[in-house]
PDB file of C-alpha atoms in Angstrom:
ATOM      1  CA  MET A  25     -15.972 -27.977 -58.100  1.00  0.00           C
ATOM      2  CA  ARG A  26     -13.779 -26.966 -60.852  1.00  0.00           C
ATOM      3  CA  ARG A  27     -15.357 -23.822 -61.486  1.00  0.00           C
ATOM      4  CA  THR A  28     -14.532 -22.507 -57.521  1.00  0.00           C
ATOM      5  CA  LEU A  29     -11.065 -24.007 -57.893  1.00  0.00           C
ATOM      6  CA  ASP A  30     -10.430 -22.143 -60.744  1.00  0.00           C
ATOM      7  CA  LEU A  31     -11.923 -18.641 -58.894  1.00  0.00           C
ATOM      8  CA  ILE A  32      -9.735 -19.478 -55.568  1.00  0.00           C
ATOM      9  CA  ARG A  33      -6.595 -20.101 -57.915  1.00  0.00           C
ATOM     10  CA  SER A  34      -7.138 -16.744 -59.686  1.00  0.00           C
ATOM     11  CA  SER A  35      -5.617 -13.420 -58.260  1.00  0.00           C
ATOM     12  CA  THR A  36      -8.631 -12.050 -57.203  1.00  0.00           C
ATOM     13  CA  GLY A  37      -9.367 -15.604 -55.322  1.00  0.00           C
ATOM     14  CA  VAL A  38      -6.129 -14.870 -53.690  1.00  0.00           C
ATOM     15  CA  ALA A  39      -6.922 -11.556 -52.529  1.00  0.00           C
ATOM     16  CA  VAL A  40     -11.264 -12.028 -51.482  1.00  0.00           C
ATOM     17  CA  LEU A  41      -8.922 -14.458 -49.400  1.00  0.00           C
ATOM     18  CA  ARG A  42      -6.476 -12.358 -48.121  1.00  0.00           C
ATOM     19  CA  ILE A  43      -9.382  -9.798 -47.006  1.00  0.00           C
ATOM     20  CA  ALA A  44     -11.779 -12.610 -45.258  1.00  0.00           C
ATOM     21  CA  THR A  45      -8.131 -13.615 -43.916  1.00  0.00           C
ATOM     22  CA  ALA A  46      -7.827 -10.361 -42.613  1.00  0.00           C
ATOM     23  CA  VAL A  47     -10.945  -9.362 -41.366  1.00  0.00           C
ATOM     24  CA  ALA A  48     -11.097 -12.434 -39.490  1.00  0.00           C
ATOM     25  CA  GLY A  49      -7.998 -11.764 -38.023  1.00  0.00           C
ATOM     26  CA  LEU A  50      -9.707  -8.134 -37.122  1.00  0.00           C
ATOM     27  CA  LEU A  51     -12.723  -9.258 -35.495  1.00  0.00           C
ATOM     28  CA  ALA A  52     -10.413 -11.904 -33.577  1.00  0.00           C
ATOM     29  CA  LEU A  53      -8.247  -8.306 -32.231  1.00  0.00           C
ATOM     30  CA  ALA A  54     -11.431  -6.761 -31.783  1.00  0.00           C
ATOM     31  CA  ALA A  55     -12.728  -9.800 -29.764  1.00  0.00           C
ATOM     32  CA  CYS A  56     -10.207  -9.352 -26.649  1.00  0.00           C
ATOM     33  CA  VAL A  57      -9.794  -7.032 -23.860  1.00  0.00           C
ATOM     34  CA  VAL A  58      -7.349  -5.296 -21.888  1.00  0.00           C
ATOM     35  CA  TYR A  59      -8.077  -4.797 -18.077  1.00  0.00           C
ATOM     36  CA  GLU A  60      -6.905  -1.189 -16.529  1.00  0.00           C
ATOM     37  CA  PRO A  61      -5.127  -1.580 -13.367  1.00  0.00           C
ATOM     38  CA  VAL A  62      -7.131  -2.058 -10.530  1.00  0.00           C
ATOM     39  CA  PRO A  63      -5.831   1.290  -8.516  1.00  0.00           C
ATOM     40  CA  GLN A  64      -4.885   0.587  -4.831  1.00  0.00           C
ATOM     41  CA  THR A  65      -4.772   2.898  -2.505  1.00  0.00           C
ATOM     42  CA  ALA A  66      -1.299   3.382   0.148  1.00  0.00           C
ATOM     43  CA  PRO A  67      -2.599   3.507   3.678  1.00  0.00           C
ATOM     44  CA  SER A  68      -1.337   7.201   4.884  1.00  0.00           C
ATOM     45  CA  THR A  69       1.824   8.842   6.294  1.00  0.00           C
ATOM     46  CA  TYR A  70      -0.577   8.814   9.434  1.00  0.00           C
ATOM     47  CA  ASP A  71      -2.404   5.494   9.341  1.00  0.00           C
ATOM     48  CA  ARG A  72       1.490   4.723   9.122  1.00  0.00           C
ATOM     49  CA  ALA A  73       2.898   6.417  11.666  1.00  0.00           C
ATOM     50  CA  TRP A  74      -0.385   5.527  14.158  1.00  0.00           C
ATOM     51  CA  VAL A  75       0.151   2.008  12.927  1.00  0.00           C
ATOM     52  CA  ALA A  76       3.848   1.796  13.560  1.00  0.00           C
ATOM     53  CA  ALA A  77       3.979   3.645  17.086  1.00  0.00           C
ATOM     54  CA  ILE A  78       1.880   0.576  18.755  1.00  0.00           C
ATOM     55  CA  GLY A  79       3.926  -1.401  16.529  1.00  0.00           C
ATOM     56  CA  ALA A  80       7.042  -0.045  18.847  1.00  0.00           C
ATOM     57  CA  LEU A  81       4.924   0.122  21.787  1.00  0.00           C
ATOM     58  CA  GLN A  82       4.109  -3.099  21.593  1.00  0.00           C
ATOM     59  CA  ASP A  83       7.407  -4.340  20.487  1.00  0.00           C
ATOM     60  CA  GLN A  84       8.943  -2.693  24.024  1.00  0.00           C
ATOM     61  CA  GLY A  85       6.512  -4.504  26.268  1.00  0.00           C
ATOM     62  CA  VAL A  86       3.643  -2.122  26.779  1.00  0.00           C
ATOM     63  CA  THR A  87       0.182  -2.181  27.524  1.00  0.00           C
ATOM     64  CA  ILE A  88      -2.236   0.120  25.697  1.00  0.00           C
ATOM     65  CA  ASN A  89      -4.075   1.172  28.082  1.00  0.00           C
ATOM     66  CA  ASP A  90      -5.939   4.413  26.090  1.00  0.00           C
ATOM     67  CA  GLN A  91      -6.008   4.917  22.029  1.00  0.00           C
ATOM     68  CA  ASP A  92      -7.482   8.136  21.373  1.00  0.00           C
ATOM     69  CA  ARG A  93      -6.561   8.157  17.339  1.00  0.00           C
ATOM     70  CA  VAL A  94      -8.597  11.736  15.973  1.00  0.00           C
ATOM     71  CA  SER A  95      -5.759  13.261  19.065  1.00  0.00           C
ATOM     72  CA  GLY A  96      -3.241  11.048  18.056  1.00  0.00           C
ATOM     73  CA  VAL A  97      -2.821   9.892  21.609  1.00  0.00           C
ATOM     74  CA  LEU A  98      -1.801   6.743  22.850  1.00  0.00           C
ATOM     75  CA  ARG A  99      -0.997   5.826  27.140  1.00  0.00           C
ATOM     76  CA  GLY A 100       0.147   3.235  27.851  1.00  0.00           C
ATOM     77  CA  ALA A 101       2.771   1.099  30.958  1.00  0.00           C
ATOM     78  CA  ARG A 102       5.361  -1.005  31.534  1.00  0.00           C
ATOM     79  CA  GLY A 103       5.381  -2.199  35.225  1.00  0.00           C
ATOM     80  CA  ALA A 104       5.782   1.699  37.161  1.00  0.00           C
ATOM     81  CA  THR A 105       6.239   3.635  33.859  1.00  0.00           C
ATOM     82  CA  GLY A 106       3.498   5.337  32.202  1.00  0.00           C
ATOM     83  CA  VAL A 107       4.649   5.697  28.297  1.00  0.00           C
ATOM     84  CA  THR A 108       2.936   8.191  26.466  1.00  0.00           C
ATOM     85  CA  ALA A 109       3.128   8.468  22.249  1.00  0.00           C
ATOM     86  CA  VAL A 110       1.634  11.491  20.621  1.00  0.00           C
ATOM     87  CA  VAL A 111       1.378  11.405  16.483  1.00  0.00           C
ATOM     88  CA  ARG A 112       0.671  14.540  14.846  1.00  0.00           C
ATOM     89  CA  THR A 113       0.674  15.359  11.484  1.00  0.00           C
ATOM     90  CA  ARG A 114       2.095  19.045  11.030  1.00  0.00           C
ATOM     91  CA  PRO A 115       1.088  22.091   8.671  1.00  0.00           C
ATOM     92  CA  ASP A 116       3.666  20.985   5.933  1.00  0.00           C
ATOM     93  CA  GLY A 117       2.100  18.285   6.003  1.00  0.00           C
ATOM     94  CA  ARG A 118       4.196  16.005   7.908  1.00  0.00           C
ATOM     95  CA  VAL A 119       3.865  13.414  10.894  1.00  0.00           C
ATOM     96  CA  GLN A 120       5.901  13.555  13.846  1.00  0.00           C
ATOM     97  CA  VAL A 121       5.072  11.634  16.281  1.00  0.00           C
ATOM     98  CA  GLU A 122       7.009  11.597  20.155  1.00  0.00           C
ATOM     99  CA  PHE A 123       7.507   8.925  22.854  1.00  0.00           C
ATOM    100  CA  ASN A 124       7.985  10.248  26.664  1.00  0.00           C
ATOM    101  CA  THR A 125       6.992   8.541  29.700  1.00  0.00           C
ATOM    102  CA  THR A 126       6.800   9.514  33.494  1.00  0.00           C
ATOM    103  CA  GLY A 127       7.019   7.533  37.276  1.00  0.00           C
ATOM    104  CA  THR A 128       9.877   5.373  38.235  1.00  0.00           C
ATOM    105  CA  SER A 129      11.742   3.728  35.407  1.00  0.00           C
ATOM    106  CA  SER A 130      13.824   1.601  36.319  1.00  0.00           C
ATOM    107  CA  ASP A 131      14.484   1.497  32.306  1.00  0.00           C
ATOM    108  CA  PRO A 132      16.335   4.706  30.706  1.00  0.00           C
ATOM    109  CA  GLY A 133      16.428   3.533  27.902  1.00  0.00           C
ATOM    110  CA  LEU A 134      12.691   2.593  27.303  1.00  0.00           C
ATOM    111  CA  VAL A 135      11.831   5.390  25.126  1.00  0.00           C
ATOM    112  CA  GLU A 136      15.447   5.200  23.053  1.00  0.00           C
ATOM    113  CA  ARG A 137      13.997   1.971  22.198  1.00  0.00           C
ATOM    114  CA  ILE A 138      10.598   2.753  21.670  1.00  0.00           C
ATOM    115  CA  GLY A 139      12.379   5.047  18.737  1.00  0.00           C
ATOM    116  CA  GLU A 140      13.943   2.672  17.752  1.00  0.00           C
ATOM    117  CA  SER A 141      11.506   1.185  16.915  1.00  0.00           C
ATOM    118  CA  TYR A 142       9.584   3.013  15.354  1.00  0.00           C
ATOM    119  CA  ASN A 143      11.921   3.958  13.179  1.00  0.00           C
ATOM    120  CA  ARG A 144      12.748   0.491  12.331  1.00  0.00           C
ATOM    121  CA  ARG A 145       8.349  -0.009  11.280  1.00  0.00           C
ATOM    122  CA  MET A 146       8.312   2.713   9.046  1.00  0.00           C
ATOM    123  CA  GLY A 147      11.402   1.587   7.206  1.00  0.00           C
ATOM    124  CA  ARG A 148      14.617   3.820   8.016  1.00  0.00           C
TER     125      ARG A 148
END
């Protein structure tokens, strides 16, 4: 026992103790795992525009009767007024959305309000 205490007190014993401590610390660090952040895909501009167009029509009380996402056409009605929304991707990659009404309209500001709802939903 005395011999062990003498060894620890010697400079060689101190060096061995330091190395052992360093190795233990490095092993502890090696056991740590750092996970990469999970990549998240944001919806495309077209998807955002499509969902915003549907929401804008519903915001203004339009009942959607027909949805053709592939062609980008939404058709609906509010009373006797027919409403059409067309979502298109332009050649430069931007998305264009157009709202139109047909039939007899007792609400001439309907298209403008739909456009405002759309812009609000798009964060504009």
